[in-house]
Amino acid sequence: MGVSRTHELRGFSEVPQEFDVGSSVRIKLTGVITKITSKTDWGDYVLEGYECFFPGSGLEEV
């Protein structure tokens, strides 16, 4: 299974990282540090202060 074209354009890596709810993470594209508030049924993350969700490959541990 490869990376979608959208993920390639955004600079996300192929293998998403796994994080726990409550963990502090940095959004790779912006450098903003925030906390994970929940995880979607399909594995993406909802972050504090954001109404959208992010794939694990777009985040990094702090």
mmCIF file of C-alpha atoms in Angstrom:
data_model
loop_
_atom_site.group_PDB
_atom_site.id
_atom_site.type_symbol
_atom_site.label_atom_id
_atom_site.label_comp_id
_atom_site.label_asym_id
_atom_site.label_seq_id
_atom_site.Cartn_x
_atom_site.Cartn_y
_atom_site.Cartn_z
ATOM 1 C CA MET A 1 0.000 0.000 0.000
ATOM 2 C CA GLY A 2 1.505 3.308 -1.069
ATOM 3 C CA VAL A 3 1.066 6.885 -0.029
ATOM 4 C CA SER A 4 -1.741 8.864 -1.609
ATOM 5 C CA ARG A 5 -0.763 11.787 -3.838
ATOM 6 C CA THR A 6 -2.245 14.180 -1.265
ATOM 7 C CA HIS A 7 0.048 12.811 1.439
ATOM 8 C CA GLU A 8 3.064 13.028 -0.878
ATOM 9 C CA LEU A 9 2.322 16.687 -1.571
ATOM 10 C CA ARG A 10 1.987 17.456 2.120
ATOM 11 C CA GLY A 11 5.312 15.803 2.903
ATOM 12 C CA PHE A 12 3.917 13.021 5.092
ATOM 13 C CA SER A 13 5.921 9.837 5.384
ATOM 14 C CA GLU A 14 4.522 6.461 4.357
ATOM 15 C CA VAL A 15 4.357 4.919 7.821
ATOM 16 C CA PRO A 16 2.175 6.810 10.295
ATOM 17 C CA GLN A 17 3.317 6.995 13.896
ATOM 18 C CA GLU A 18 1.109 5.883 16.775
ATOM 19 C CA PHE A 19 0.440 8.258 19.686
ATOM 20 C CA ASP A 20 -1.593 8.024 22.891
ATOM 21 C CA VAL A 21 -4.499 10.357 23.624
ATOM 22 C CA GLY A 22 -3.128 13.128 25.862
ATOM 23 C CA SER A 23 0.343 13.044 24.280
ATOM 24 C CA SER A 24 2.017 16.275 23.221
ATOM 25 C CA VAL A 25 2.913 16.326 19.537
ATOM 26 C CA ARG A 26 4.363 18.750 16.994
ATOM 27 C CA ILE A 27 2.568 19.271 13.688
ATOM 28 C CA LYS A 28 5.363 18.732 11.143
ATOM 29 C CA LEU A 29 4.140 21.305 8.615
ATOM 30 C CA THR A 30 3.724 24.188 11.071
ATOM 31 C CA GLY A 31 5.909 23.342 14.061
ATOM 32 C CA VAL A 32 2.954 23.985 16.396
ATOM 33 C CA ILE A 33 2.964 21.887 19.574
ATOM 34 C CA THR A 34 -0.407 20.702 20.873
ATOM 35 C CA LYS A 35 -2.050 17.724 22.590
ATOM 36 C CA ILE A 36 -3.972 14.817 21.137
ATOM 37 C CA THR A 37 -7.557 14.942 22.412
ATOM 38 C CA SER A 38 -8.925 11.850 20.650
ATOM 39 C CA LYS A 39 -8.366 9.351 17.872
ATOM 40 C CA THR A 40 -10.807 8.709 15.020
ATOM 41 C CA ASP A 41 -12.155 5.252 14.197
ATOM 42 C CA TRP A 42 -9.913 5.205 11.121
ATOM 43 C CA GLY A 43 -6.730 6.094 13.050
ATOM 44 C CA ASP A 44 -6.262 9.840 12.556
ATOM 45 C CA TYR A 45 -5.838 12.221 15.499
ATOM 46 C CA VAL A 46 -7.903 15.153 16.752
ATOM 47 C CA LEU A 47 -5.716 17.863 18.272
ATOM 48 C CA GLU A 48 -6.482 20.455 20.938
ATOM 49 C CA GLY A 49 -7.409 23.755 19.287
ATOM 50 C CA TYR A 50 -8.150 22.235 15.865
ATOM 51 C CA GLU A 51 -11.484 21.260 14.333
ATOM 52 C CA CYS A 52 -9.898 18.947 11.758
ATOM 53 C CA PHE A 53 -7.950 15.727 12.211
ATOM 54 C CA PHE A 54 -4.373 14.802 11.343
ATOM 55 C CA PRO A 55 -2.732 11.538 10.222
ATOM 56 C CA GLY A 56 -0.001 10.194 12.494
ATOM 57 C CA SER A 57 2.538 10.648 9.698
ATOM 58 C CA GLY A 58 2.035 14.434 9.912
ATOM 59 C CA LEU A 59 2.898 14.526 13.617
ATOM 60 C CA GLU A 60 6.019 13.954 15.675
ATOM 61 C CA GLU A 61 6.591 13.272 19.358
ATOM 62 C CA VAL A 62 7.845 16.106 21.574
#
